């Protein structure tokens, strides 16, 4: 089992809720879930209203469940005020935007890094998702480089830098100390996450719980026992398995 250790954001978010370095020499914006024991712990982010909590959550799910992330904060009031969580609203002109999670295994030194890099182009926003499997302490989130000479690295060159990081780790020790998987296709990305014990179905329920204020309460309020059983079956069964049985 993996737990989130750190979340790092760079060059992303709307003008009024921007996550970025305040200066070229400053450290990247990061939320650490690492406690006094040196291991990830349950963490709470406290911010006043308008501080960017909704944008932060939406960006987290643009990594983990990008097809559902725009629903974050999608209550009626947000819709009336024109607030959205589409990735196009978070990647501004000339942006190369990053949202990255570092995960630590509970029973080993293995790490995962899951990330999204997005680039604003004339035709819209282009995205690539990537996952790094890291063994033997070969790398960490701190080895990812978003900038060079005070400028954001273009998306294609950034992806190349991940592959170079893996190749360098292989030359320094045994092969496959770092494995890189990347895709620009959401369906394939969900398969990558599932293959590494990160369940997209679970992330979908977390999106529903954070869709609005009190979303968690409304999700678990059932009008009947039958509705609860239906919810339980949806949560625990693979839809493809159910379809095969019914066929």
PDB file of C-alpha atoms in Angstrom:
ATOM      1  CA  UNK A   1       0.000   0.000   0.000  1.00  0.00           C
ATOM      2  CA  UNK A   2       1.202   3.491  -0.860  1.00  0.00           C
ATOM      3  CA  UNK A   3       0.515   6.735   1.016  1.00  0.00           C
ATOM      4  CA  UNK A   4       0.920  10.267  -0.280  1.00  0.00           C
ATOM      5  CA  UNK A   5       4.067  11.851   1.123  1.00  0.00           C
ATOM      6  CA  UNK A   6       4.248  15.130  -0.793  1.00  0.00           C
ATOM      7  CA  UNK A   7       2.260  17.109  -3.357  1.00  0.00           C
ATOM      8  CA  UNK A   8       4.036  19.697  -5.494  1.00  0.00           C
ATOM      9  CA  UNK A   9       2.444  22.259  -7.819  1.00  0.00           C
ATOM     10  CA  UNK A  10       4.176  24.656 -10.200  1.00  0.00           C
ATOM     11  CA  UNK A  11       2.950  27.198 -12.724  1.00  0.00           C
ATOM     12  CA  UNK A  12      -0.670  26.190 -12.422  1.00  0.00           C
ATOM     13  CA  UNK A  13      -3.998  27.606 -11.319  1.00  0.00           C
ATOM     14  CA  UNK A  14      -6.182  30.604 -12.181  1.00  0.00           C
ATOM     15  CA  UNK A  15      -4.869  34.119 -11.639  1.00  0.00           C
ATOM     16  CA  UNK A  16      -6.627  34.487  -8.276  1.00  0.00           C
ATOM     17  CA  UNK A  17      -5.528  31.080  -6.909  1.00  0.00           C
ATOM     18  CA  UNK A  18      -2.118  30.547  -8.421  1.00  0.00           C
ATOM     19  CA  UNK A  19       0.322  27.858  -7.277  1.00  0.00           C
ATOM     20  CA  UNK A  20       3.861  28.770  -8.215  1.00  0.00           C
ATOM     21  CA  UNK A  21       7.197  29.961  -6.882  1.00  0.00           C
ATOM     22  CA  UNK A  22       7.053  33.612  -5.755  1.00  0.00           C
ATOM     23  CA  UNK A  23      10.528  34.136  -7.258  1.00  0.00           C
ATOM     24  CA  UNK A  24      12.933  32.101  -9.424  1.00  0.00           C
ATOM     25  CA  UNK A  25      15.111  31.322  -6.399  1.00  0.00           C
ATOM     26  CA  UNK A  26      12.252  30.234  -4.135  1.00  0.00           C
ATOM     27  CA  UNK A  27      11.319  26.654  -3.373  1.00  0.00           C
ATOM     28  CA  UNK A  28       8.379  25.136  -5.304  1.00  0.00           C
ATOM     29  CA  UNK A  29       4.937  25.154  -3.710  1.00  0.00           C
ATOM     30  CA  UNK A  30       4.643  21.922  -1.775  1.00  0.00           C
ATOM     31  CA  UNK A  31       2.350  20.270   0.742  1.00  0.00           C
ATOM     32  CA  UNK A  32       4.125  17.673   2.869  1.00  0.00           C
ATOM     33  CA  UNK A  33       2.233  14.901   4.646  1.00  0.00           C
ATOM     34  CA  UNK A  34       5.402  13.591   6.337  1.00  0.00           C
ATOM     35  CA  UNK A  35       5.140  13.624  10.110  1.00  0.00           C
ATOM     36  CA  UNK A  36       7.654  13.658  12.950  1.00  0.00           C
ATOM     37  CA  UNK A  37       8.261   9.929  12.465  1.00  0.00           C
ATOM     38  CA  UNK A  38       9.518  10.535   8.935  1.00  0.00           C
ATOM     39  CA  UNK A  39       6.574   8.641   7.435  1.00  0.00           C
ATOM     40  CA  UNK A  40       3.404   9.978   5.780  1.00  0.00           C
ATOM     41  CA  UNK A  41       0.590  10.746   8.212  1.00  0.00           C
ATOM     42  CA  UNK A  42      -3.039  11.844   7.908  1.00  0.00           C
ATOM     43  CA  UNK A  43      -2.929  15.569   7.217  1.00  0.00           C
ATOM     44  CA  UNK A  44      -5.340  18.505   7.173  1.00  0.00           C
ATOM     45  CA  UNK A  45      -4.945  21.674   5.099  1.00  0.00           C
ATOM     46  CA  UNK A  46      -6.355  24.772   6.814  1.00  0.00           C
ATOM     47  CA  UNK A  47      -7.047  27.808   4.634  1.00  0.00           C
ATOM     48  CA  UNK A  48      -9.483  30.689   4.890  1.00  0.00           C
ATOM     49  CA  UNK A  49     -12.299  30.933   2.356  1.00  0.00           C
ATOM     50  CA  UNK A  50     -10.902  31.896  -1.025  1.00  0.00           C
ATOM     51  CA  UNK A  51      -7.455  30.602  -0.146  1.00  0.00           C
ATOM     52  CA  UNK A  52      -7.371  28.032  -2.943  1.00  0.00           C
ATOM     53  CA  UNK A  53      -8.490  24.772  -1.288  1.00  0.00           C
ATOM     54  CA  UNK A  54     -10.896  23.913  -4.112  1.00  0.00           C
ATOM     55  CA  UNK A  55      -8.273  24.594  -6.794  1.00  0.00           C
ATOM     56  CA  UNK A  56      -5.737  22.520  -4.846  1.00  0.00           C
ATOM     57  CA  UNK A  57      -8.128  19.564  -4.629  1.00  0.00           C
ATOM     58  CA  UNK A  58      -9.068  19.863  -8.293  1.00  0.00           C
ATOM     59  CA  UNK A  59      -5.398  19.803  -9.303  1.00  0.00           C
ATOM     60  CA  UNK A  60      -4.792  16.739  -7.147  1.00  0.00           C
ATOM     61  CA  UNK A  61      -7.585  14.921  -8.946  1.00  0.00           C
ATOM     62  CA  UNK A  62      -6.389  16.151 -12.338  1.00  0.00           C
ATOM     63  CA  UNK A  63      -3.585  13.682 -11.608  1.00  0.00           C
ATOM     64  CA  UNK A  64      -5.621  10.869 -10.089  1.00  0.00           C
ATOM     65  CA  UNK A  65      -9.010  11.122 -11.816  1.00  0.00           C
ATOM     66  CA  UNK A  66      -8.770  13.752 -14.565  1.00  0.00           C
ATOM     67  CA  UNK A  67     -12.122  12.898 -16.121  1.00  0.00           C
ATOM     68  CA  UNK A  68     -13.912  13.723 -12.847  1.00  0.00           C
ATOM     69  CA  UNK A  69     -11.688  16.544 -11.532  1.00  0.00           C
ATOM     70  CA  UNK A  70     -13.778  19.346 -13.135  1.00  0.00           C
ATOM     71  CA  UNK A  71     -16.621  18.320 -10.787  1.00  0.00           C
ATOM     72  CA  UNK A  72     -14.675  19.501  -7.725  1.00  0.00           C
ATOM     73  CA  UNK A  73     -16.453  22.510  -6.274  1.00  0.00           C
ATOM     74  CA  UNK A  74     -19.188  22.065  -8.862  1.00  0.00           C
ATOM     75  CA  UNK A  75     -22.097  22.995  -6.610  1.00  0.00           C
ATOM     76  CA  UNK A  76     -24.857  25.349  -7.763  1.00  0.00           C
ATOM     77  CA  UNK A  77     -23.241  28.433  -6.222  1.00  0.00           C
ATOM     78  CA  UNK A  78     -19.947  27.776  -8.017  1.00  0.00           C
ATOM     79  CA  UNK A  79     -21.772  27.363 -11.305  1.00  0.00           C
ATOM     80  CA  UNK A  80     -23.657  30.650 -10.799  1.00  0.00           C
ATOM     81  CA  UNK A  81     -20.374  32.438 -10.086  1.00  0.00           C
ATOM     82  CA  UNK A  82     -18.739  30.929 -13.168  1.00  0.00           C
ATOM     83  CA  UNK A  83     -16.138  28.962 -11.190  1.00  0.00           C
ATOM     84  CA  UNK A  84     -14.948  25.779 -12.877  1.00  0.00           C
ATOM     85  CA  UNK A  85     -12.209  23.217 -12.429  1.00  0.00           C
ATOM     86  CA  UNK A  86     -11.410  22.375 -16.049  1.00  0.00           C
ATOM     87  CA  UNK A  87      -7.697  22.058 -16.717  1.00  0.00           C
ATOM     88  CA  UNK A  88      -8.022  24.783 -19.367  1.00  0.00           C
ATOM     89  CA  UNK A  89      -8.962  27.209 -16.585  1.00  0.00           C
ATOM     90  CA  UNK A  90      -5.759  26.394 -14.687  1.00  0.00           C
ATOM     91  CA  UNK A  91      -3.185  26.596 -17.492  1.00  0.00           C
ATOM     92  CA  UNK A  92      -2.621  30.178 -18.582  1.00  0.00           C
ATOM     93  CA  UNK A  93      -0.986  31.597 -21.715  1.00  0.00           C
ATOM     94  CA  UNK A  94       2.624  30.377 -22.143  1.00  0.00           C
ATOM     95  CA  UNK A  95       2.241  28.068 -19.124  1.00  0.00           C
ATOM     96  CA  UNK A  96       3.917  24.725 -18.645  1.00  0.00           C
ATOM     97  CA  UNK A  97       2.060  23.508 -15.576  1.00  0.00           C
ATOM     98  CA  UNK A  98       2.911  20.726 -13.144  1.00  0.00           C
ATOM     99  CA  UNK A  99       0.961  18.767 -10.525  1.00  0.00           C
ATOM    100  CA  UNK A 100       2.880  15.915  -8.902  1.00  0.00           C
ATOM    101  CA  UNK A 101       2.334  13.437  -6.043  1.00  0.00           C
ATOM    102  CA  UNK A 102       5.038  11.419  -4.324  1.00  0.00           C
ATOM    103  CA  UNK A 103       3.896   8.162  -2.711  1.00  0.00           C
ATOM    104  CA  UNK A 104       5.784   6.026  -0.196  1.00  0.00           C
ATOM    105  CA  UNK A 105       5.218   2.295   0.256  1.00  0.00           C
ATOM    106  CA  UNK A 106       4.161   1.208   3.725  1.00  0.00           C
ATOM    107  CA  UNK A 107       6.305  -1.935   3.770  1.00  0.00           C
ATOM    108  CA  UNK A 108       9.410  -1.043   1.720  1.00  0.00           C
ATOM    109  CA  UNK A 109      11.578   1.819   0.484  1.00  0.00           C
ATOM    110  CA  UNK A 110       9.800   1.863  -2.880  1.00  0.00           C
ATOM    111  CA  UNK A 111       8.297   5.124  -4.087  1.00  0.00           C
ATOM    112  CA  UNK A 112       5.886   6.155  -6.799  1.00  0.00           C
ATOM    113  CA  UNK A 113       5.671   9.546  -8.418  1.00  0.00           C
ATOM    114  CA  UNK A 114       2.469  10.313 -10.279  1.00  0.00           C
ATOM    115  CA  UNK A 115       2.291  13.530 -12.221  1.00  0.00           C
ATOM    116  CA  UNK A 116       0.621  15.596 -14.862  1.00  0.00           C
ATOM    117  CA  UNK A 117       2.383  18.138 -17.049  1.00  0.00           C
ATOM    118  CA  UNK A 118       0.211  20.449 -19.147  1.00  0.00           C
ATOM    119  CA  UNK A 119       1.164  22.998 -21.773  1.00  0.00           C
ATOM    120  CA  UNK A 120      -0.902  25.781 -23.280  1.00  0.00           C
ATOM    121  CA  UNK A 121      -0.803  25.711 -27.083  1.00  0.00           C
ATOM    122  CA  UNK A 122      -2.643  27.603 -29.797  1.00  0.00           C
ATOM    123  CA  UNK A 123      -5.099  24.712 -30.147  1.00  0.00           C
ATOM    124  CA  UNK A 124      -5.732  24.366 -26.419  1.00  0.00           C
ATOM    125  CA  UNK A 125      -4.119  22.557 -23.513  1.00  0.00           C
ATOM    126  CA  UNK A 126      -2.027  19.438 -24.097  1.00  0.00           C
ATOM    127  CA  UNK A 127      -1.466  17.027 -21.188  1.00  0.00           C
ATOM    128  CA  UNK A 128       0.727  14.062 -20.428  1.00  0.00           C
ATOM    129  CA  UNK A 129       0.432  11.878 -17.336  1.00  0.00           C
ATOM    130  CA  UNK A 130       3.412   9.934 -16.047  1.00  0.00           C
ATOM    131  CA  UNK A 131       4.308   7.482 -13.312  1.00  0.00           C
ATOM    132  CA  UNK A 132       7.777   6.750 -11.972  1.00  0.00           C
ATOM    133  CA  UNK A 133       8.404   3.529 -10.076  1.00  0.00           C
ATOM    134  CA  UNK A 134      11.460   4.115  -7.879  1.00  0.00           C
ATOM    135  CA  UNK A 135      13.472   1.436  -6.082  1.00  0.00           C
ATOM    136  CA  UNK A 136      16.598   1.487  -3.890  1.00  0.00           C
ATOM    137  CA  UNK A 137      16.152   5.181  -3.129  1.00  0.00           C
ATOM    138  CA  UNK A 138      17.297   5.975  -6.672  1.00  0.00           C
ATOM    139  CA  UNK A 139      15.370   9.269  -6.808  1.00  0.00           C
ATOM    140  CA  UNK A 140      12.684  11.365  -5.163  1.00  0.00           C
ATOM    141  CA  UNK A 141      10.386  14.258  -5.943  1.00  0.00           C
ATOM    142  CA  UNK A 142      13.327  16.608  -5.436  1.00  0.00           C
ATOM    143  CA  UNK A 143      15.023  15.198  -8.549  1.00  0.00           C
ATOM    144  CA  UNK A 144      12.274  16.471 -10.851  1.00  0.00           C
ATOM    145  CA  UNK A 145      13.332  19.724 -12.524  1.00  0.00           C
ATOM    146  CA  UNK A 146      10.645  22.085 -13.821  1.00  0.00           C
ATOM    147  CA  UNK A 147      12.825  25.110 -14.663  1.00  0.00           C
ATOM    148  CA  UNK A 148      16.119  25.838 -16.375  1.00  0.00           C
ATOM    149  CA  UNK A 149      17.806  29.241 -16.491  1.00  0.00           C
ATOM    150  CA  UNK A 150      14.761  30.854 -14.906  1.00  0.00           C
ATOM    151  CA  UNK A 151      12.361  29.529 -17.546  1.00  0.00           C
ATOM    152  CA  UNK A 152       9.896  26.660 -17.515  1.00  0.00           C
ATOM    153  CA  UNK A 153      11.111  23.604 -19.434  1.00  0.00           C
ATOM    154  CA  UNK A 154       8.805  22.756 -22.393  1.00  0.00           C
ATOM    155  CA  UNK A 155       6.639  19.695 -21.881  1.00  0.00           C
ATOM    156  CA  UNK A 156       8.424  17.467 -24.406  1.00  0.00           C
ATOM    157  CA  UNK A 157      11.834  18.244 -22.915  1.00  0.00           C
ATOM    158  CA  UNK A 158      10.496  17.668 -19.412  1.00  0.00           C
ATOM    159  CA  UNK A 159       9.285  14.172 -20.328  1.00  0.00           C
ATOM    160  CA  UNK A 160      12.707  13.507 -21.869  1.00  0.00           C
ATOM    161  CA  UNK A 161      14.303  14.566 -18.575  1.00  0.00           C
ATOM    162  CA  UNK A 162      12.320  11.873 -16.744  1.00  0.00           C
ATOM    163  CA  UNK A 163      13.623   9.232 -19.130  1.00  0.00           C
ATOM    164  CA  UNK A 164      17.149  10.590 -18.685  1.00  0.00           C
ATOM    165  CA  UNK A 165      16.725  10.355 -14.906  1.00  0.00           C
ATOM    166  CA  UNK A 166      15.783   6.689 -15.265  1.00  0.00           C
ATOM    167  CA  UNK A 167      18.718   6.003 -17.587  1.00  0.00           C
ATOM    168  CA  UNK A 168      21.127   7.699 -15.190  1.00  0.00           C
ATOM    169  CA  UNK A 169      19.854   5.601 -12.285  1.00  0.00           C
ATOM    170  CA  UNK A 170      20.366   2.470 -14.378  1.00  0.00           C
ATOM    171  CA  UNK A 171      23.979   3.388 -15.094  1.00  0.00           C
ATOM    172  CA  UNK A 172      24.594   4.029 -11.379  1.00  0.00           C
ATOM    173  CA  UNK A 173      23.263   0.634 -10.265  1.00  0.00           C
ATOM    174  CA  UNK A 174      21.138  -2.265 -11.350  1.00  0.00           C
ATOM    175  CA  UNK A 175      18.671  -1.773 -14.170  1.00  0.00           C
ATOM    176  CA  UNK A 176      15.043  -0.792 -13.606  1.00  0.00           C
ATOM    177  CA  UNK A 177      15.758   1.216 -10.458  1.00  0.00           C
ATOM    178  CA  UNK A 178      13.506   3.827 -12.053  1.00  0.00           C
ATOM    179  CA  UNK A 179      10.794   2.909 -14.537  1.00  0.00           C
ATOM    180  CA  UNK A 180       8.900   5.595 -16.414  1.00  0.00           C
ATOM    181  CA  UNK A 181       5.410   5.120 -17.835  1.00  0.00           C
ATOM    182  CA  UNK A 182       3.745   7.975 -19.704  1.00  0.00           C
ATOM    183  CA  UNK A 183       0.577   8.497 -21.706  1.00  0.00           C
ATOM    184  CA  UNK A 184      -1.648  11.248 -23.055  1.00  0.00           C
ATOM    185  CA  UNK A 185      -4.733   8.978 -23.048  1.00  0.00           C
ATOM    186  CA  UNK A 186      -6.926   8.996 -19.934  1.00  0.00           C
ATOM    187  CA  UNK A 187      -8.107   5.398 -20.299  1.00  0.00           C
ATOM    188  CA  UNK A 188      -4.527   4.172 -20.496  1.00  0.00           C
ATOM    189  CA  UNK A 189      -3.613   6.349 -17.514  1.00  0.00           C
ATOM    190  CA  UNK A 190      -6.292   4.698 -15.378  1.00  0.00           C
ATOM    191  CA  UNK A 191      -4.842   1.318 -16.310  1.00  0.00           C
ATOM    192  CA  UNK A 192      -1.376   2.496 -15.276  1.00  0.00           C
ATOM    193  CA  UNK A 193      -2.674   3.654 -11.893  1.00  0.00           C
ATOM    194  CA  UNK A 194      -4.573   0.408 -11.307  1.00  0.00           C
ATOM    195  CA  UNK A 195      -1.494  -1.647 -12.202  1.00  0.00           C
ATOM    196  CA  UNK A 196       0.325   0.115  -9.350  1.00  0.00           C
ATOM    197  CA  UNK A 197      -2.412  -0.397  -6.721  1.00  0.00           C
ATOM    198  CA  UNK A 198      -3.831   3.109  -7.082  1.00  0.00           C
ATOM    199  CA  UNK A 199      -7.540   2.512  -7.645  1.00  0.00           C
ATOM    200  CA  UNK A 200      -9.278   4.976 -10.028  1.00  0.00           C
ATOM    201  CA  UNK A 201     -12.684   3.807  -8.770  1.00  0.00           C
ATOM    202  CA  UNK A 202     -11.767   4.854  -5.232  1.00  0.00           C
ATOM    203  CA  UNK A 203     -10.582   8.236  -6.499  1.00  0.00           C
ATOM    204  CA  UNK A 204     -13.934   8.715  -8.238  1.00  0.00           C
ATOM    205  CA  UNK A 205     -15.760   8.350  -4.910  1.00  0.00           C
ATOM    206  CA  UNK A 206     -13.337  10.805  -3.333  1.00  0.00           C
ATOM    207  CA  UNK A 207     -14.211  13.298  -6.068  1.00  0.00           C
ATOM    208  CA  UNK A 208     -17.906  12.817  -5.318  1.00  0.00           C
ATOM    209  CA  UNK A 209     -17.231  13.374  -1.609  1.00  0.00           C
ATOM    210  CA  UNK A 210     -15.462  16.664  -2.402  1.00  0.00           C
ATOM    211  CA  UNK A 211     -17.781  17.931  -5.104  1.00  0.00           C
ATOM    212  CA  UNK A 212     -19.380  20.444  -2.758  1.00  0.00           C
ATOM    213  CA  UNK A 213     -19.605  21.449   0.879  1.00  0.00           C
ATOM    214  CA  UNK A 214     -21.069  18.482   2.747  1.00  0.00           C
ATOM    215  CA  UNK A 215     -20.466  16.223  -0.230  1.00  0.00           C
ATOM    216  CA  UNK A 216     -19.267  13.347   1.942  1.00  0.00           C
ATOM    217  CA  UNK A 217     -22.420  13.497   4.049  1.00  0.00           C
ATOM    218  CA  UNK A 218     -24.754  13.479   1.053  1.00  0.00           C
ATOM    219  CA  UNK A 219     -22.883  10.587  -0.574  1.00  0.00           C
ATOM    220  CA  UNK A 220     -23.562   8.324   2.397  1.00  0.00           C
ATOM    221  CA  UNK A 221     -27.190   9.314   2.936  1.00  0.00           C
ATOM    222  CA  UNK A 222     -29.396   6.515   1.585  1.00  0.00           C
ATOM    223  CA  UNK A 223     -33.157   6.637   1.123  1.00  0.00           C
ATOM    224  CA  UNK A 224     -33.542   2.885   1.496  1.00  0.00           C
ATOM    225  CA  UNK A 225     -31.693  -0.324   2.245  1.00  0.00           C
ATOM    226  CA  UNK A 226     -31.824  -1.173  -1.450  1.00  0.00           C
ATOM    227  CA  UNK A 227     -29.962   2.026  -2.334  1.00  0.00           C
ATOM    228  CA  UNK A 228     -27.263   1.170   0.198  1.00  0.00           C
ATOM    229  CA  UNK A 229     -26.856  -2.337  -1.249  1.00  0.00           C
ATOM    230  CA  UNK A 230     -26.648  -0.860  -4.765  1.00  0.00           C
ATOM    231  CA  UNK A 231     -23.968   1.584  -3.612  1.00  0.00           C
ATOM    232  CA  UNK A 232     -22.028  -1.186  -1.858  1.00  0.00           C
ATOM    233  CA  UNK A 233     -22.059  -3.395  -4.963  1.00  0.00           C
ATOM    234  CA  UNK A 234     -20.918  -0.520  -7.181  1.00  0.00           C
ATOM    235  CA  UNK A 235     -18.074   0.168  -4.768  1.00  0.00           C
ATOM    236  CA  UNK A 236     -16.835  -3.409  -4.433  1.00  0.00           C
ATOM    237  CA  UNK A 237     -17.511  -5.109  -7.763  1.00  0.00           C
ATOM    238  CA  UNK A 238     -15.756  -4.695 -11.073  1.00  0.00           C
ATOM    239  CA  UNK A 239     -18.386  -3.489 -13.624  1.00  0.00           C
ATOM    240  CA  UNK A 240     -16.764  -5.605 -16.369  1.00  0.00           C
ATOM    241  CA  UNK A 241     -17.143  -8.726 -14.218  1.00  0.00           C
ATOM    242  CA  UNK A 242     -20.810  -7.934 -13.548  1.00  0.00           C
ATOM    243  CA  UNK A 243     -21.455  -7.388 -17.268  1.00  0.00           C
ATOM    244  CA  UNK A 244     -19.801 -10.693 -18.146  1.00  0.00           C
ATOM    245  CA  UNK A 245     -21.913 -12.573 -15.587  1.00  0.00           C
ATOM    246  CA  UNK A 246     -25.165 -10.967 -16.714  1.00  0.00           C
ATOM    247  CA  UNK A 247     -24.346 -11.783 -20.335  1.00  0.00           C
TER     248      UNK A 247
END
